[in-house]
Short mmCIF file of C-alpha atoms in Angstrom, two decimals:
data_model
loop_
_atom_site.label_atom_id
_atom_site.label_comp_id
_atom_site.label_asym_id
_atom_site.label_seq_id
_atom_site.Cartn_x
_atom_site.Cartn_y
_atom_site.Cartn_z
CA MET O 1 89.73 131.25 176.91
CA HIS O 2 92.67 130.47 179.12
CA PHE O 3 96.30 130.75 178.01
CA THR O 4 99.17 128.96 179.72
CA THR O 5 102.79 129.32 178.68
CA LEU O 6 105.31 126.62 179.56
CA THR O 7 108.83 125.60 178.65
CA VAL O 8 110.19 122.11 178.14
CA ILE O 9 113.97 121.85 178.46
CA ASN O 10 115.62 118.42 178.47
CA GLY O 11 112.38 116.71 179.45
CA HIS O 12 111.65 119.11 182.32
CA LEU O 13 108.48 121.18 182.21
CA ALA O 14 108.25 124.56 183.95
CA ALA O 15 106.19 127.74 183.84
CA ALA O 16 107.66 130.13 181.28
CA GLU O 17 107.93 132.98 183.78
CA ASP O 18 110.23 130.80 185.91
CA THR O 19 112.66 129.87 183.13
CA VAL O 20 112.57 132.58 180.47
CA PRO O 21 114.46 135.84 181.05
CA SER O 22 112.52 139.09 180.94
CA THR O 23 113.79 139.82 177.41
CA LEU O 24 113.96 137.04 174.88
CA ALA O 25 115.01 137.53 171.27
CA VAL O 26 112.86 136.22 168.42
CA ALA O 27 115.00 134.40 165.88
CA PRO O 28 114.71 131.43 163.50
CA HIS O 29 115.97 128.15 164.92
CA ALA O 30 118.81 126.21 163.30
CA PRO O 31 117.75 122.56 162.86
CA ASP O 32 121.00 121.17 164.27
CA ALA O 33 121.15 123.46 167.34
CA PRO O 34 119.98 122.25 170.77
CA ARG O 35 116.43 123.25 171.47
CA GLY O 36 113.79 123.40 174.11
CA LEU O 37 110.11 124.11 173.66
CA PHE O 38 108.17 127.30 174.23
CA VAL O 39 104.61 126.02 174.60
CA THR O 40 101.36 127.98 174.63
CA ILE O 41 98.30 126.01 175.70
CA VAL O 42 94.90 127.43 174.81
CA SER O 43 91.97 125.98 176.74
CA VAL O 44 88.27 126.81 176.76
CA GLU O 45 85.32 126.07 179.02
CA ASP O 46 82.02 124.84 177.67
CA ALA O 47 78.56 125.71 179.00
CA ALA O 48 78.92 123.09 181.75
CA TYR O 49 82.26 124.66 182.81
CA ASP O 50 84.20 121.62 181.59
CA LEU O 51 87.71 122.55 180.55
CA ALA O 52 88.94 121.41 177.13
CA TYR O 53 92.14 122.09 175.25
CA ALA O 54 91.64 124.04 172.04
CA ALA O 55 95.26 124.25 170.90
CA VAL O 56 98.84 123.53 171.84
CA ILE O 57 101.33 125.72 169.99
CA CYS O 58 105.02 124.86 170.27
CA GLY O 59 107.93 127.04 169.21
CA ALA O 60 111.62 126.14 169.26
CA LEU O 61 113.46 127.64 172.22
CA HIS O 62 117.14 128.35 171.55
CA LEU O 63 119.42 127.27 174.39
CA ASP O 64 122.92 128.44 175.28
CA ALA O 65 125.73 126.17 176.49
CA ALA O 66 124.30 126.23 180.04
CA GLN O 67 120.86 125.13 178.70
CA ARG O 68 119.29 128.56 179.39
CA PRO O 69 116.84 130.09 176.89
CA VAL O 70 118.28 132.89 174.75
CA ALA O 71 115.83 133.13 171.83
CA VAL O 72 112.56 131.70 170.58
CA ASP O 73 111.27 130.98 167.09
CA LEU O 74 107.66 132.19 167.16
CA LEU O 75 107.36 132.49 163.39
CA HIS O 76 107.69 128.76 162.66
CA PRO O 77 105.55 126.67 165.04
CA LEU O 78 106.73 123.09 165.37
CA THR O 79 104.56 120.43 163.76
CA ALA O 80 106.51 117.45 165.09
CA LEU O 81 107.99 116.86 168.52
CA THR O 82 110.54 114.36 169.81
CA LEU O 83 109.28 111.43 171.87
CA ILE O 84 110.62 112.99 175.08
CA GLU O 85 108.89 116.31 174.32
CA GLN O 86 105.63 114.51 173.53
CA ALA O 87 105.75 112.45 176.73
CA THR O 88 106.58 115.46 178.91
CA LEU O 89 103.70 117.55 177.55
CA ARG O 90 101.28 114.63 177.50
CA ASN O 91 102.01 113.78 181.16
CA HIS O 92 101.31 117.39 182.12
CA LEU O 93 98.13 117.66 180.05
CA ILE O 94 96.72 114.32 181.24
CA GLN O 95 96.40 115.77 184.73
CA GLN O 96 93.90 118.37 183.54
CA ALA O 97 91.62 118.30 180.47
CA TRP O 98 93.31 115.69 178.30
CA ALA O 99 90.15 113.61 177.87
CA ARG O 100 88.51 116.45 175.94
CA ALA O 101 91.53 117.42 173.83
CA PRO O 102 90.80 117.72 170.11
CA HIS O 103 92.31 115.33 167.60
CA HIS O 104 95.05 117.70 166.36
CA VAL O 105 96.36 118.26 169.92
CA ARG O 106 96.43 114.52 170.64
CA THR O 107 98.16 113.86 167.29
CA LEU O 108 100.88 116.42 168.03
CA LEU O 109 101.53 114.70 171.34
CA GLY O 110 101.70 111.17 169.93
CA CYS O 111 98.15 109.86 170.59
CA PRO O 112 96.45 110.10 167.19
CA ALA O 113 93.50 107.77 167.88
CA ALA O 114 90.18 109.36 167.00
CA PRO O 115 87.35 109.59 169.54
CA LEU O 116 84.54 107.02 169.40
CA ARG O 117 80.90 106.97 170.38
CA LEU O 118 80.28 105.46 173.83
CA ALA O 119 78.62 102.43 172.26
CA ASP O 120 81.64 101.74 170.05
CA ALA O 121 84.05 102.17 172.98
CA ALA O 122 81.95 99.80 175.11
CA ARG O 123 81.94 97.24 172.31
CA GLN O 124 85.69 97.45 171.68
CA LEU O 125 86.70 97.32 175.34
CA GLY O 126 84.03 94.89 176.54
CA TYR O 127 82.31 97.24 178.99
CA PRO O 128 78.54 97.30 179.46
CA LEU O 129 77.17 100.40 177.71
CA PRO O 130 75.05 101.41 180.76
CA THR O 131 78.23 101.50 182.86
CA LEU O 132 79.95 103.93 180.48
CA ALA O 133 76.79 106.01 179.97
CA LYS O 134 76.24 106.43 183.71
CA ALA O 135 79.92 107.26 184.28
CA ALA O 136 79.72 109.87 181.51
CA ALA O 137 76.52 111.36 182.99
CA GLU O 138 78.18 111.60 186.43
CA ASP O 139 81.37 113.03 184.86
CA ARG O 140 83.50 110.14 186.13
CA LEU O 141 84.29 109.53 182.46
CA PRO O 142 85.10 112.77 180.63
CA THR O 143 83.53 112.89 177.19
CA ILE O 144 83.33 115.26 174.27
CA HIS O 145 79.77 116.47 173.70
CA VAL O 146 78.77 116.70 170.04
CA GLY O 147 75.09 117.46 169.80
CA ASP O 148 73.31 114.68 171.69
CA ARG O 149 76.24 112.28 171.37
CA HIS O 150 79.10 111.61 173.73
CA LEU O 151 82.48 110.82 172.22
CA VAL O 152 85.31 109.29 174.19
CA TYR O 153 88.89 108.18 173.58
CA LEU O 154 89.71 104.53 174.30
CA ALA O 155 92.70 105.68 176.35
CA THR O 156 90.38 107.82 178.50
CA VAL O 157 88.20 104.80 179.33
CA THR O 158 91.26 102.73 180.20
CA GLU O 159 92.65 105.52 182.37
CA ALA O 160 89.31 105.93 184.18
CA HIS O 161 89.27 102.19 184.88
CA GLU O 162 92.84 102.28 186.21
CA ARG O 163 91.94 105.18 188.50
CA GLY O 164 89.01 103.18 189.91
CA LEU O 165 86.30 105.37 188.35
CA LEU O 166 84.85 102.49 186.29
CA HIS O 167 84.36 98.80 186.75
CA ASP O 168 83.88 96.26 184.01
CA GLN O 169 80.98 94.30 185.50
CA ARG O 170 77.28 95.06 185.81
CA GLY O 171 75.94 96.42 189.08
CA ARG O 172 77.58 98.52 191.74
CA PRO O 173 81.28 98.19 192.38
CA ARG O 174 82.15 96.46 195.60
CA ARG O 175 83.20 98.70 198.40
CA LYS O 176 86.69 98.33 199.72
CA ARG O 177 86.27 97.39 203.32
CA THR O 178 88.80 98.58 205.81
CA PRO O 179 89.22 96.62 209.03
CA ARG O 180 87.93 98.36 212.13
CA ARG O 181 90.38 99.04 214.85
#
């Protein structure tokens, strides 16, 4: 298991050790007071050393007038985040193991769609199933392994296509030719 602790203050994400003072009080958060997030990300590796998020735990971070952390509410984890907080965390997590994040993590961050079997994703998005299956086997398309099945999020397939890791036609993708000098 890997633990990462971050803060989100006014839409800016930073490592907790860079923004939190060495001593931080633990206190309940007033609902109307300005807040930041104190985020703990728990990730695990499977047998193939693929990283996957297991949990994202968010606590309210109390801010002073200068927007510096003064206290944290660790006793009442947040179950709902603002749109800015969701987007900030999602953008950070997408760069790493987002494609294998469990449903409760994706729901907290505003992407509640459930994962689908590769065949269902191919059918819904109009991709040939062999294309998705080969991409999953070569790890160009991150999937969640459940027994002998591969589950994938529709957003993950779309993102892989946008990054040039998939193509939507049969056969090999055409090579981008660069002019010789």
